[in-house]
């Protein structure tokens, strides 16, 4: 079993090689400039690599890019083997990265929270306190209840 530092270095190398090959070496129109390699992870035994990618475009372009990556998997693995110089070249698995969708969902939730806060701010703009503005007792101050008790 390899150490984690070696797996990390191999993962970084795979990410760079695959990104460069997609940019310059693959002539598949389904890939083009729409695909971005976001992350790569390698198993501890250096046998399998998972390459995460995002696609700029709609659902149809995402499906086309996934098909293009599957068809280019052999060429990309050969390039990785040539660049890495390891005894066994890891198999490549391409997984669409969920990060952009998650970020979009978080942004939508934050927008809703901002709108809700704005509604509360507008509703409380002209409102008065139900009790005193400062409900806490401070040293040296007497309340109305204490003055009533003192007179009896």
Tab-separated table of N, CA, C and O in Angstrom, residues 14-58:
chain	number	residue	atom	x	y	z
A	14	UNK	N	-2.397	13.323	-12.264
A	14	UNK	CA	-3.500	12.866	-13.116
A	14	UNK	C	-4.392	14.040	-13.495
A	14	UNK	O	-4.794	14.195	-14.649
A	15	UNK	N	-4.702	14.892	-12.516
A	15	UNK	CA	-5.556	16.061	-12.800
A	15	UNK	C	-4.919	16.955	-13.862
A	15	UNK	O	-5.576	17.396	-14.805
A	16	UNK	N	-3.620	17.215	-13.725
A	16	UNK	CA	-2.921	18.071	-14.685
A	16	UNK	C	-2.858	17.441	-16.075
A	16	UNK	O	-3.125	18.109	-17.080
A	17	UNK	N	-2.520	16.165	-16.128
A	17	UNK	CA	-2.373	15.481	-17.419
A	17	UNK	C	-3.718	15.410	-18.141
A	17	UNK	O	-3.815	15.704	-19.341
A	18	UNK	N	-4.761	15.029	-17.418
A	18	UNK	CA	-6.083	14.916	-18.047
A	18	UNK	C	-6.558	16.288	-18.522
A	18	UNK	O	-7.081	16.418	-19.629
A	19	UNK	N	-6.372	17.321	-17.706
A	19	UNK	CA	-6.807	18.664	-18.101
A	19	UNK	C	-6.056	19.143	-19.342
A	19	UNK	O	-6.663	19.691	-20.272
A	20	UNK	N	-4.740	18.929	-19.375
A	20	UNK	CA	-3.961	19.354	-20.543
A	20	UNK	C	-4.349	18.576	-21.789
A	20	UNK	O	-4.455	19.143	-22.879
A	21	UNK	N	-4.559	17.274	-21.636
A	21	UNK	CA	-4.916	16.452	-22.794
A	21	UNK	C	-6.298	16.841	-23.322
A	21	UNK	O	-6.517	16.869	-24.541
A	22	UNK	N	-7.227	17.133	-22.424
A	22	UNK	CA	-8.560	17.569	-22.866
A	22	UNK	C	-8.473	18.915	-23.572
A	22	UNK	O	-9.204	19.164	-24.537
A	23	UNK	N	-7.589	19.781	-23.084
A	23	UNK	CA	-7.449	21.114	-23.666
A	23	UNK	C	-6.809	21.061	-25.053
A	23	UNK	O	-7.250	21.735	-25.976
A	24	UNK	N	-5.781	20.226	-25.197
A	24	UNK	CA	-4.979	20.280	-26.429
A	24	UNK	C	-5.002	19.017	-27.275
A	24	UNK	O	-4.815	19.106	-28.474
A	25	UNK	N	-5.190	17.857	-26.678
A	25	UNK	CA	-4.952	16.631	-27.424
A	25	UNK	C	-6.171	15.892	-27.926
A	25	UNK	O	-6.075	15.129	-28.871
A	26	UNK	N	-7.312	16.089	-27.332
A	26	UNK	CA	-8.520	15.367	-27.726
A	26	UNK	C	-9.314	16.233	-28.695
A	26	UNK	O	-9.627	17.377	-28.399
A	27	UNK	N	-9.644	15.677	-29.828
A	27	UNK	CA	-10.346	16.433	-30.864
A	27	UNK	C	-11.864	16.216	-30.829
A	27	UNK	O	-12.557	16.543	-31.758
A	28	UNK	N	-12.360	15.651	-29.759
A	28	UNK	CA	-13.792	15.360	-29.630
A	28	UNK	C	-14.564	16.668	-29.420
A	28	UNK	O	-14.317	17.392	-28.451
A	29	UNK	N	-15.501	17.005	-30.302
A	29	UNK	CA	-16.247	18.265	-30.143
A	29	UNK	C	-17.168	18.265	-28.924
A	29	UNK	O	-17.586	19.329	-28.473
A	30	UNK	N	-17.473	17.093	-28.371
A	30	UNK	CA	-18.331	17.039	-27.192
A	30	UNK	C	-17.605	17.569	-25.956
A	30	UNK	O	-18.240	17.992	-24.993
A	31	UNK	N	-16.273	17.544	-25.985
A	31	UNK	CA	-15.510	17.982	-24.819
A	31	UNK	C	-15.140	19.453	-24.915
A	31	UNK	O	-15.516	20.247	-24.071
A	32	UNK	N	-14.422	19.826	-25.933
A	32	UNK	CA	-14.090	21.224	-26.175
A	32	UNK	C	-13.623	21.965	-24.938
A	32	UNK	O	-12.878	21.462	-24.121
A	33	UNK	N	-14.096	23.185	-24.795
A	33	UNK	CA	-13.717	24.015	-23.651
A	33	UNK	C	-14.782	24.005	-22.570
A	33	UNK	O	-14.701	24.756	-21.614
A	34	UNK	N	-15.784	23.152	-22.721
A	34	UNK	CA	-16.872	23.118	-21.750
A	34	UNK	C	-16.525	22.332	-20.487
A	34	UNK	O	-17.155	22.512	-19.462
A	35	UNK	N	-15.545	21.446	-20.558
A	35	UNK	CA	-15.231	20.549	-19.439
A	35	UNK	C	-14.084	21.132	-18.614
A	35	UNK	O	-13.067	21.542	-19.153
A	36	UNK	N	-14.273	21.135	-17.295
A	36	UNK	CA	-13.246	21.582	-16.360
A	36	UNK	C	-13.005	20.466	-15.352
A	36	UNK	O	-13.945	19.967	-14.741
A	37	UNK	N	-11.751	20.088	-15.183
A	37	UNK	CA	-11.392	19.070	-14.188
A	37	UNK	C	-11.247	19.790	-12.851
A	37	UNK	O	-10.422	20.689	-12.704
A	38	UNK	N	-12.070	19.383	-11.869
A	38	UNK	CA	-12.074	20.072	-10.583
A	38	UNK	C	-11.248	19.369	-9.522
A	38	UNK	O	-10.628	20.022	-8.688
A	39	UNK	N	-11.234	18.037	-9.517
A	39	UNK	CA	-10.525	17.312	-8.471
A	39	UNK	C	-10.229	15.905	-8.954
A	39	UNK	O	-10.888	15.395	-9.857
A	40	UNK	N	-9.246	15.277	-8.333
A	40	UNK	CA	-8.902	13.894	-8.629
A	40	UNK	C	-8.555	13.208	-7.318
A	40	UNK	O	-7.848	13.782	-6.488
A	41	UNK	N	-9.044	11.998	-7.164
A	41	UNK	CA	-8.725	11.209	-5.969
A	41	UNK	C	-8.247	9.835	-6.402
A	41	UNK	O	-8.807	9.242	-7.318
A	42	UNK	N	-7.221	9.354	-5.725
A	42	UNK	CA	-6.630	8.054	-6.033
A	42	UNK	C	-6.761	7.172	-4.798
A	42	UNK	O	-6.566	7.640	-3.673
A	43	UNK	N	-7.099	5.906	-5.011
A	43	UNK	CA	-7.199	4.972	-3.891
A	43	UNK	C	-5.818	4.744	-3.294
A	43	UNK	O	-4.787	5.024	-3.918
A	44	UNK	N	-5.784	4.200	-2.088
A	44	UNK	CA	-4.529	3.986	-1.377
A	44	UNK	C	-3.580	3.038	-2.075
A	44	UNK	O	-2.365	3.169	-1.964
A	45	UNK	N	-4.117	2.075	-2.850
A	45	UNK	CA	-3.249	1.134	-3.555
A	45	UNK	C	-2.856	1.635	-4.947
A	45	UNK	O	-2.200	0.923	-5.695
A	46	UNK	N	-3.243	2.839	-5.289
A	46	UNK	CA	-2.898	3.508	-6.555
A	46	UNK	C	-3.450	2.776	-7.777
A	46	UNK	O	-2.916	2.918	-8.877
A	47	UNK	N	-4.517	2.025	-7.615
A	47	UNK	CA	-5.076	1.248	-8.729
A	47	UNK	C	-6.239	1.946	-9.418
A	47	UNK	O	-6.504	1.689	-10.584
A	48	UNK	N	-6.950	2.796	-8.693
A	48	UNK	CA	-8.126	3.453	-9.270
A	48	UNK	C	-8.075	4.949	-8.985
A	48	UNK	O	-7.723	5.361	-7.884
A	49	UNK	N	-8.448	5.718	-9.985
A	49	UNK	CA	-8.497	7.170	-9.837
A	49	UNK	C	-9.881	7.652	-10.228
A	49	UNK	O	-10.444	7.213	-11.238
A	50	UNK	N	-10.423	8.539	-9.422
A	50	UNK	CA	-11.707	9.160	-9.722
A	50	UNK	C	-11.432	10.601	-10.099
A	50	UNK	O	-10.820	11.351	-9.335
A	51	UNK	N	-11.882	10.982	-11.289
A	51	UNK	CA	-11.662	12.328	-11.798
A	51	UNK	C	-13.004	13.051	-11.782
A	51	UNK	O	-13.959	12.621	-12.433
A	52	UNK	N	-13.072	14.153	-11.024
A	52	UNK	CA	-14.291	14.946	-10.938
A	52	UNK	C	-14.210	16.080	-11.949
A	52	UNK	O	-13.172	16.724	-12.089
A	53	UNK	N	-15.320	16.318	-12.620
A	53	UNK	CA	-15.345	17.354	-13.648
A	53	UNK	C	-16.668	18.121	-13.593
A	53	UNK	O	-17.664	17.637	-13.065
A	54	UNK	N	-16.640	19.321	-14.130
A	54	UNK	CA	-17.863	20.103	-14.307
A	54	UNK	C	-17.981	20.456	-15.780
A	54	UNK	O	-16.987	20.515	-16.502
A	55	UNK	N	-19.206	20.694	-16.187
A	55	UNK	CA	-19.475	21.052	-17.580
A	55	UNK	C	-20.261	22.349	-17.583
A	55	UNK	O	-21.282	22.477	-16.900
A	56	UNK	N	-19.784	23.300	-18.351
A	56	UNK	CA	-20.484	24.561	-18.508
A	56	UNK	C	-21.513	24.386	-19.619
A	56	UNK	O	-21.170	24.177	-20.775
A	57	UNK	N	-22.771	24.424	-19.246
A	57	UNK	CA	-23.822	24.266	-20.239
A	57	UNK	C	-25.043	23.610	-19.643
A	57	UNK	O	-25.152	23.404	-18.433
A	58	UNK	N	-25.961	23.242	-20.530
A	58	UNK	CA	-27.216	22.645	-20.077
A	58	UNK	C	-27.061	21.124	-19.915
A	58	UNK	O	-25.978	20.568	-20.059
